[in-house]
PDB file of C-alpha atoms in Angstrom:
ATOM      1  CA  UNK A1442       0.000   0.000   0.000  1.00  0.00           C
ATOM      2  CA  UNK A1443       1.146   3.521  -0.631  1.00  0.00           C
ATOM      3  CA  UNK A1444      -0.406   6.603   0.876  1.00  0.00           C
ATOM      4  CA  UNK A1445       0.634   9.961  -0.429  1.00  0.00           C
ATOM      5  CA  UNK A1446       0.093  13.330   1.127  1.00  0.00           C
ATOM      6  CA  UNK A1447       2.675  13.211   3.911  1.00  0.00           C
ATOM      7  CA  UNK A1448       4.863  15.792   2.210  1.00  0.00           C
ATOM      8  CA  UNK A1449       3.478  18.461   4.506  1.00  0.00           C
ATOM      9  CA  UNK A1450       5.225  21.753   4.993  1.00  0.00           C
ATOM     10  CA  UNK A1451       2.401  23.837   6.491  1.00  0.00           C
ATOM     11  CA  UNK A1452      -0.203  23.383   9.240  1.00  0.00           C
ATOM     12  CA  UNK A1453       1.286  19.970   9.816  1.00  0.00           C
ATOM     13  CA  UNK A1454      -0.243  18.904  13.116  1.00  0.00           C
ATOM     14  CA  UNK A1455      -3.870  18.560  11.964  1.00  0.00           C
ATOM     15  CA  UNK A1456      -2.967  16.972   8.640  1.00  0.00           C
ATOM     16  CA  UNK A1457      -0.607  14.486  10.286  1.00  0.00           C
ATOM     17  CA  UNK A1458      -3.379  13.429  12.673  1.00  0.00           C
ATOM     18  CA  UNK A1459      -5.700  12.726   9.736  1.00  0.00           C
ATOM     19  CA  UNK A1460      -3.060  10.913   7.680  1.00  0.00           C
ATOM     20  CA  UNK A1461      -1.756   8.814  10.559  1.00  0.00           C
ATOM     21  CA  UNK A1462      -5.358   7.889  11.397  1.00  0.00           C
ATOM     22  CA  UNK A1463      -5.783   6.613   7.826  1.00  0.00           C
ATOM     23  CA  UNK A1464      -2.587   4.565   8.150  1.00  0.00           C
ATOM     24  CA  UNK A1465      -3.715   3.187  11.504  1.00  0.00           C
ATOM     25  CA  UNK A1466      -7.102   2.049  10.178  1.00  0.00           C
ATOM     26  CA  UNK A1467      -5.658   0.513   7.012  1.00  0.00           C
ATOM     27  CA  UNK A1468      -2.817  -1.343   8.726  1.00  0.00           C
ATOM     28  CA  UNK A1469      -5.064  -2.543  11.552  1.00  0.00           C
ATOM     29  CA  UNK A1470      -7.651  -3.896   9.093  1.00  0.00           C
ATOM     30  CA  UNK A1471      -4.925  -5.624   7.066  1.00  0.00           C
ATOM     31  CA  UNK A1472      -3.271  -7.158  10.136  1.00  0.00           C
ATOM     32  CA  UNK A1473      -6.630  -8.357  11.484  1.00  0.00           C
ATOM     33  CA  UNK A1474      -7.445  -9.981   8.140  1.00  0.00           C
ATOM     34  CA  UNK A1475      -4.011 -11.635   7.903  1.00  0.00           C
ATOM     35  CA  UNK A1476      -4.407 -13.059  11.420  1.00  0.00           C
ATOM     36  CA  UNK A1477      -7.360 -15.167  10.214  1.00  0.00           C
ATOM     37  CA  UNK A1478      -5.273 -17.600   8.154  1.00  0.00           C
ATOM     38  CA  UNK A1479      -2.149 -19.659   8.748  1.00  0.00           C
ATOM     39  CA  UNK A1480      -0.386 -18.065   5.767  1.00  0.00           C
ATOM     40  CA  UNK A1481      -1.459 -14.608   6.909  1.00  0.00           C
ATOM     41  CA  UNK A1482       0.070 -15.186  10.320  1.00  0.00           C
ATOM     42  CA  UNK A1483       3.465 -15.374   8.590  1.00  0.00           C
ATOM     43  CA  UNK A1484       3.111 -11.880   7.117  1.00  0.00           C
ATOM     44  CA  UNK A1485       5.400  -9.092   8.279  1.00  0.00           C
ATOM     45  CA  UNK A1486       4.316  -5.532   7.543  1.00  0.00           C
ATOM     46  CA  UNK A1487       6.912  -2.779   7.162  1.00  0.00           C
ATOM     47  CA  UNK A1488       5.792   0.851   7.261  1.00  0.00           C
ATOM     48  CA  UNK A1489       8.365   3.490   6.377  1.00  0.00           C
ATOM     49  CA  UNK A1490       8.861   6.866   4.776  1.00  0.00           C
ATOM     50  CA  UNK A1491      11.541   7.732   2.264  1.00  0.00           C
ATOM     51  CA  UNK A1492      12.355  10.902   4.210  1.00  0.00           C
ATOM     52  CA  UNK A1493      12.240  12.218   7.741  1.00  0.00           C
ATOM     53  CA  UNK A1494      11.318  15.679   8.943  1.00  0.00           C
ATOM     54  CA  UNK A1495      13.364  18.548  10.363  1.00  0.00           C
ATOM     55  CA  UNK A1496      13.184  19.144  14.101  1.00  0.00           C
ATOM     56  CA  UNK A1497      12.448  22.864  13.961  1.00  0.00           C
ATOM     57  CA  UNK A1498       9.123  24.077  12.581  1.00  0.00           C
ATOM     58  CA  UNK A1499       9.245  26.334   9.534  1.00  0.00           C
ATOM     59  CA  UNK A1500       7.462  29.678   9.168  1.00  0.00           C
ATOM     60  CA  UNK A1501       4.270  27.901   7.979  1.00  0.00           C
ATOM     61  CA  UNK A1502       3.944  25.774  11.146  1.00  0.00           C
ATOM     62  CA  UNK A1503       5.154  22.672   9.356  1.00  0.00           C
ATOM     63  CA  UNK A1504       8.476  20.944   8.949  1.00  0.00           C
ATOM     64  CA  UNK A1505      10.707  20.494   5.957  1.00  0.00           C
ATOM     65  CA  UNK A1506      12.419  17.347   4.694  1.00  0.00           C
ATOM     66  CA  UNK A1507      15.037  15.956   7.000  1.00  0.00           C
ATOM     67  CA  UNK A1508      16.834  12.784   7.932  1.00  0.00           C
ATOM     68  CA  UNK A1509      16.270  10.003  10.475  1.00  0.00           C
ATOM     69  CA  UNK A1510      12.756   8.625  10.216  1.00  0.00           C
ATOM     70  CA  UNK A1511      10.961   5.690  11.812  1.00  0.00           C
ATOM     71  CA  UNK A1512      10.351   2.211  10.450  1.00  0.00           C
ATOM     72  CA  UNK A1513       7.453   0.294  11.951  1.00  0.00           C
ATOM     73  CA  UNK A1514       7.335  -3.507  11.742  1.00  0.00           C
ATOM     74  CA  UNK A1515       4.399  -5.627  12.780  1.00  0.00           C
ATOM     75  CA  UNK A1516       3.248  -9.190  12.577  1.00  0.00           C
ATOM     76  CA  UNK A1517       3.126 -12.279  14.780  1.00  0.00           C
ATOM     77  CA  UNK A1518       6.819 -13.018  14.174  1.00  0.00           C
ATOM     78  CA  UNK A1519       7.986  -9.531  15.159  1.00  0.00           C
ATOM     79  CA  UNK A1520       9.324  -9.092  18.671  1.00  0.00           C
ATOM     80  CA  UNK A1521       7.912  -5.738  19.704  1.00  0.00           C
ATOM     81  CA  UNK A1522       9.941  -2.937  21.129  1.00  0.00           C
ATOM     82  CA  UNK A1523      12.190  -0.053  20.225  1.00  0.00           C
ATOM     83  CA  UNK A1524      15.334  -1.050  18.364  1.00  0.00           C
ATOM     84  CA  UNK A1525      18.195   1.383  18.111  1.00  0.00           C
ATOM     85  CA  UNK A1526      18.612   4.535  20.101  1.00  0.00           C
ATOM     86  CA  UNK A1527      16.222   7.457  19.812  1.00  0.00           C
ATOM     87  CA  UNK A1528      18.006  10.342  18.103  1.00  0.00           C
ATOM     88  CA  UNK A1529      18.823  13.427  20.122  1.00  0.00           C
ATOM     89  CA  UNK A1530      16.571  16.433  19.587  1.00  0.00           C
ATOM     90  CA  UNK A1531      19.409  18.791  20.513  1.00  0.00           C
ATOM     91  CA  UNK A1532      22.548  17.221  19.010  1.00  0.00           C
ATOM     92  CA  UNK A1533      21.704  17.902  15.368  1.00  0.00           C
ATOM     93  CA  UNK A1534      23.543  17.804  12.053  1.00  0.00           C
ATOM     94  CA  UNK A1535      22.805  21.166  10.410  1.00  0.00           C
ATOM     95  CA  UNK A1536      19.276  21.075  11.845  1.00  0.00           C
ATOM     96  CA  UNK A1537      18.688  17.400  11.047  1.00  0.00           C
ATOM     97  CA  UNK A1538      18.432  14.438  13.369  1.00  0.00           C
ATOM     98  CA  UNK A1539      21.398  12.065  13.368  1.00  0.00           C
ATOM     99  CA  UNK A1540      20.127   8.575  12.658  1.00  0.00           C
ATOM    100  CA  UNK A1541      21.172   5.813  15.035  1.00  0.00           C
ATOM    101  CA  UNK A1542      20.118   2.770  12.974  1.00  0.00           C
ATOM    102  CA  UNK A1543      20.932   2.464   9.284  1.00  0.00           C
ATOM    103  CA  UNK A1544      17.809   1.647   7.246  1.00  0.00           C
ATOM    104  CA  UNK A1545      19.847  -0.952   5.347  1.00  0.00           C
ATOM    105  CA  UNK A1546      20.099  -2.949   8.587  1.00  0.00           C
ATOM    106  CA  UNK A1547      16.299  -3.099   8.697  1.00  0.00           C
ATOM    107  CA  UNK A1548      16.045  -4.092   5.019  1.00  0.00           C
ATOM    108  CA  UNK A1549      18.799  -6.688   5.387  1.00  0.00           C
ATOM    109  CA  UNK A1550      16.996  -8.227   8.347  1.00  0.00           C
ATOM    110  CA  UNK A1551      13.710  -8.398   6.424  1.00  0.00           C
ATOM    111  CA  UNK A1552      15.411  -9.873   3.363  1.00  0.00           C
ATOM    112  CA  UNK A1553      17.138 -12.554   5.390  1.00  0.00           C
ATOM    113  CA  UNK A1554      14.532 -13.458   8.019  1.00  0.00           C
ATOM    114  CA  UNK A1555      11.272 -12.903   6.115  1.00  0.00           C
ATOM    115  CA  UNK A1556      12.117 -13.413   2.440  1.00  0.00           C
ATOM    116  CA  UNK A1557      14.928 -15.967   2.971  1.00  0.00           C
ATOM    117  CA  UNK A1558      17.155 -13.959   0.628  1.00  0.00           C
ATOM    118  CA  UNK A1559      20.842 -13.097   0.881  1.00  0.00           C
ATOM    119  CA  UNK A1560      20.851  -9.404   1.825  1.00  0.00           C
ATOM    120  CA  UNK A1561      24.395  -8.981   0.513  1.00  0.00           C
ATOM    121  CA  UNK A1562      23.227  -9.850  -3.004  1.00  0.00           C
ATOM    122  CA  UNK A1563      20.435  -7.269  -2.900  1.00  0.00           C
ATOM    123  CA  UNK A1564      22.176  -4.528  -0.904  1.00  0.00           C
ATOM    124  CA  UNK A1565      25.585  -4.602  -2.619  1.00  0.00           C
ATOM    125  CA  UNK A1566      27.368  -6.641   0.014  1.00  0.00           C
ATOM    126  CA  UNK A1567      25.739  -4.998   3.051  1.00  0.00           C
ATOM    127  CA  UNK A1568      26.394  -7.042   6.190  1.00  0.00           C
ATOM    128  CA  UNK A1569      24.508  -5.155   8.918  1.00  0.00           C
ATOM    129  CA  UNK A1570      21.468  -6.647  10.631  1.00  0.00           C
ATOM    130  CA  UNK A1571      19.122  -5.896  13.489  1.00  0.00           C
ATOM    131  CA  UNK A1572      19.226  -8.594  16.131  1.00  0.00           C
ATOM    132  CA  UNK A1573      16.263  -9.823  18.090  1.00  0.00           C
ATOM    133  CA  UNK A1574      13.555  -8.246  15.903  1.00  0.00           C
ATOM    134  CA  UNK A1575      12.406 -11.379  14.047  1.00  0.00           C
TER     135      UNK A1575
END
C-alpha cells in the first residue's frame, strides 16, 4: 500500500493526525485480516517513509524534509519494542536528526529473516542486521 500526502510543509499537526489515522485504520484492518489464516500469520508488515522531517518548525507551522525517520514492523513473528537509540533532539547535524540505525540494517533483516534472501546480493554486500527483531 502507498499513501501519499505526507509531504506536509504547512499546518502539519492537523494533517498528520488525519493521515496517521488513515494509516492506523488501514494497517489494523490488514493485520486483522491476515491473522485469520495460517499463511497470513506469517506476514510481516513494514511501514516506512523515504524521508524524515526537520526538528524545527518552519514559518508555515510545518516541517521540511530531513533525515532520520521511523520504520514500523508488525506481525506475529515480530518481537515488539524499540530497536536502536532514539536520536537526540538537541545534538543535530545542520538542523537534522542524526540517525542511530541504518535503514539498510532493517532491510537486510527483512530480506534474510522474512524473504529468505541473501541481503548482501540485494544490498551490494551490506552485512549489517538488526538482532532480536524477528
